[in-house]
Coordinates of C-alpha atoms in Angstrom, one line a residue:
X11 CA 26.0 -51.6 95.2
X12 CA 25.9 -48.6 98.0
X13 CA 24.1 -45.9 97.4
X14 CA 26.4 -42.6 97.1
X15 CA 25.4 -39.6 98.5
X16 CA 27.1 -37.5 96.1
X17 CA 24.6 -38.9 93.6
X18 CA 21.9 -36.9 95.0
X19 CA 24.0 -33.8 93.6
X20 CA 24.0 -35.2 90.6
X21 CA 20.1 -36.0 90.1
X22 CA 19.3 -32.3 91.6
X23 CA 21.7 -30.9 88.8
X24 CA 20.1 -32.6 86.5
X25 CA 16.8 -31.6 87.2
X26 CA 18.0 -28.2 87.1
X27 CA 19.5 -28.1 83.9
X28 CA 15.9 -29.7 82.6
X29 CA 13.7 -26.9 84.5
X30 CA 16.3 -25.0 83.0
X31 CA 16.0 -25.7 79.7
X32 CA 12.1 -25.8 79.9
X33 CA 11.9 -22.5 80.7
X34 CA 13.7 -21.4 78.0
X35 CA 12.3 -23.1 75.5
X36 CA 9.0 -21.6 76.8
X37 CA 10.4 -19.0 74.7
X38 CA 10.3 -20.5 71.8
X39 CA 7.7 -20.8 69.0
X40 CA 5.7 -23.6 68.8
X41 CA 7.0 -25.4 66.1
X42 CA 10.7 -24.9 67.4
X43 CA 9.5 -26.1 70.4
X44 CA 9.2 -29.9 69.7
X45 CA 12.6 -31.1 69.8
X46 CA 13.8 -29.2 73.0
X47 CA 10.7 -30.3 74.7
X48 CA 11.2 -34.1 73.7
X49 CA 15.2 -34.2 74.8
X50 CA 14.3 -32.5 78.1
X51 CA 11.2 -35.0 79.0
X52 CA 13.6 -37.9 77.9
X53 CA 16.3 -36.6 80.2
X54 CA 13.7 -35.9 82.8
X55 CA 12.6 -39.5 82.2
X56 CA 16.2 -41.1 82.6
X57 CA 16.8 -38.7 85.5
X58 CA 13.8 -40.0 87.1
X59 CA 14.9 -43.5 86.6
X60 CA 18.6 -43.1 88.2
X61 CA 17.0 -41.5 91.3
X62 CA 14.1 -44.8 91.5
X63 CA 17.3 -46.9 91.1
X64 CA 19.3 -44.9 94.0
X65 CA 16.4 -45.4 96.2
X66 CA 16.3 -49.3 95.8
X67 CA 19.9 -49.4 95.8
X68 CA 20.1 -47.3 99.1
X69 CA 17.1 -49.9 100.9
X70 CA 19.1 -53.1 99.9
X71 CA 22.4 -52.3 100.3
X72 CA 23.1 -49.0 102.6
X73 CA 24.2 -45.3 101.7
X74 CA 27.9 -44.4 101.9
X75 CA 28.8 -40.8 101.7
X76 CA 30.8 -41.7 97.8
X77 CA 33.4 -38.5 98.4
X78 CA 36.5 -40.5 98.5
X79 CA 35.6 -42.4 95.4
X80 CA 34.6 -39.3 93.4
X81 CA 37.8 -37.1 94.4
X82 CA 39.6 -40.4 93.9
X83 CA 42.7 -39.9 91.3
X84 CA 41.6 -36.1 91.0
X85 CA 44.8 -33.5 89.9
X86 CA 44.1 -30.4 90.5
X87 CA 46.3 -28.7 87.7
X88 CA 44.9 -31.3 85.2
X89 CA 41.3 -29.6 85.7
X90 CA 42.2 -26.2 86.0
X91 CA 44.5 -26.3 82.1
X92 CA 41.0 -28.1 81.1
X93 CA 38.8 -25.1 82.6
X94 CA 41.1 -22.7 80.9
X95 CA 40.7 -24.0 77.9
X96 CA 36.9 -24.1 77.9
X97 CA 36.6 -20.9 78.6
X98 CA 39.3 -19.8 75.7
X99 CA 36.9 -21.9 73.7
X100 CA 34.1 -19.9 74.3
X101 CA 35.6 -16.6 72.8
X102 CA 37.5 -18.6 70.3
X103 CA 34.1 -19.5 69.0
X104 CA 33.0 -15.9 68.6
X105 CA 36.0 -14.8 66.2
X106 CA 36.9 -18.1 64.2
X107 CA 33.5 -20.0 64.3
X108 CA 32.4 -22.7 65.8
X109 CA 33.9 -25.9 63.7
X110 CA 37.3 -24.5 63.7
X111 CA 37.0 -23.4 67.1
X112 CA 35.7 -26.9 68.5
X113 CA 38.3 -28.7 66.5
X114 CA 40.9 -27.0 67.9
X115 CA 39.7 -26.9 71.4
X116 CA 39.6 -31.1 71.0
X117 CA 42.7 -31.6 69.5
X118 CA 44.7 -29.2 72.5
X119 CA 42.0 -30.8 74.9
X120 CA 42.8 -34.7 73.8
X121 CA 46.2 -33.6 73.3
X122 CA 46.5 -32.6 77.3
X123 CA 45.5 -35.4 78.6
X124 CA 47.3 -37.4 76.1
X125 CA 44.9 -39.7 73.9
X126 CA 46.8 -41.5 70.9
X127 CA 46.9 -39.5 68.1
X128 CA 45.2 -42.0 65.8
X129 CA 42.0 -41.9 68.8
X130 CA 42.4 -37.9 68.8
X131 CA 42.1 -38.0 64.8
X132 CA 38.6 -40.1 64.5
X133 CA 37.2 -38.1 67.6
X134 CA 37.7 -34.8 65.9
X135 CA 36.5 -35.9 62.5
X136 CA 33.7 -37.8 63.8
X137 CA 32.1 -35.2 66.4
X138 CA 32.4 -33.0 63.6
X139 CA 30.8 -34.6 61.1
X140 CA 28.0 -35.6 63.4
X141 CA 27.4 -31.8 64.5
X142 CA 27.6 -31.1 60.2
X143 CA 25.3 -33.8 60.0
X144 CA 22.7 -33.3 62.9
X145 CA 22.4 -29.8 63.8
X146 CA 23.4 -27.7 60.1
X147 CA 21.5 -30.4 57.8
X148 CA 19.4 -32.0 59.1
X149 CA 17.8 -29.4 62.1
X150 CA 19.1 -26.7 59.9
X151 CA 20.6 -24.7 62.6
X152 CA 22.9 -21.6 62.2
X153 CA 26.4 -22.4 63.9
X154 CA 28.4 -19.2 65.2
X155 CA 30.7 -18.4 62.1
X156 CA 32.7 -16.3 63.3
X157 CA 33.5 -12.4 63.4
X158 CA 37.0 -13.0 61.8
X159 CA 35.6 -15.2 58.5

């Protein structure tokens, strides 16, 4: 397999979003800082492996500039409802919470681009659950609850 060029965006994104991270984190205290530092290294680590796999990929088979296959099938007014709806999200979150909030932006999100409602169901229920489970039991982080409730 080629090589894409538009991969390189992808790596240097990703190594943003960990430099990011780190420096933020930076902020934090030292016991709060184990986790955060563990799930950047490992996506530092993974990142690091995609780019060592781009660069044998590009010496045995070629580069190709990967533009027409990225854009391929792309509809414009698909993304932008989808951007809308993030950022309606985001201030949803601040008056109704975030598990009401994130429910709802999933089921008009996988509702929009038309998932069977039995798929849409588990999704909801499950990422919730799993967010319950992770972050509010067993991290013990505070979610946003909301200015409303």
């Amino acid at each position: 397999m080629k090589m894409q060029k538009t991969d390189i965006g992808v790596v240097a994104f990703m190594y943003a979003v960990c430099g990011f991270f780190y420096a933020y984190s930076a902020k934090l205290s030292d016991t709060s800082r184990t986790y955060p530092k563990f799930t950047i290294a490992l996506l530092f680590f993974l990142t690091t492996f995609y780019l060592v796999q781009m660069i044998l990929n590009a010496r045995r088979h070629g580069v190709e500039s990967g533009v027409d296959t990225v854009f391929a099938g792309f509809k414009p007014v698909q993304f932008l409802v989808t951007l809308a709806m993030v950022i309606v999200y985001f201030f949803l979150m601040k008056y109704i919470g975030f598990f009401v909030s994130t429910t709802v932006f999933m089921l008009a999100c996988l509702l929009f681009l038309r998932v069977p409602i039995l798929a849409t169901i588990l999704s909801i229920v499950s990422i919730d659950l799993l967010i319950y489970l992770a972050f509010v039991l067993f991290l013990g982080v505070r979610l946003p609850a909301g200015i409303l409730f």
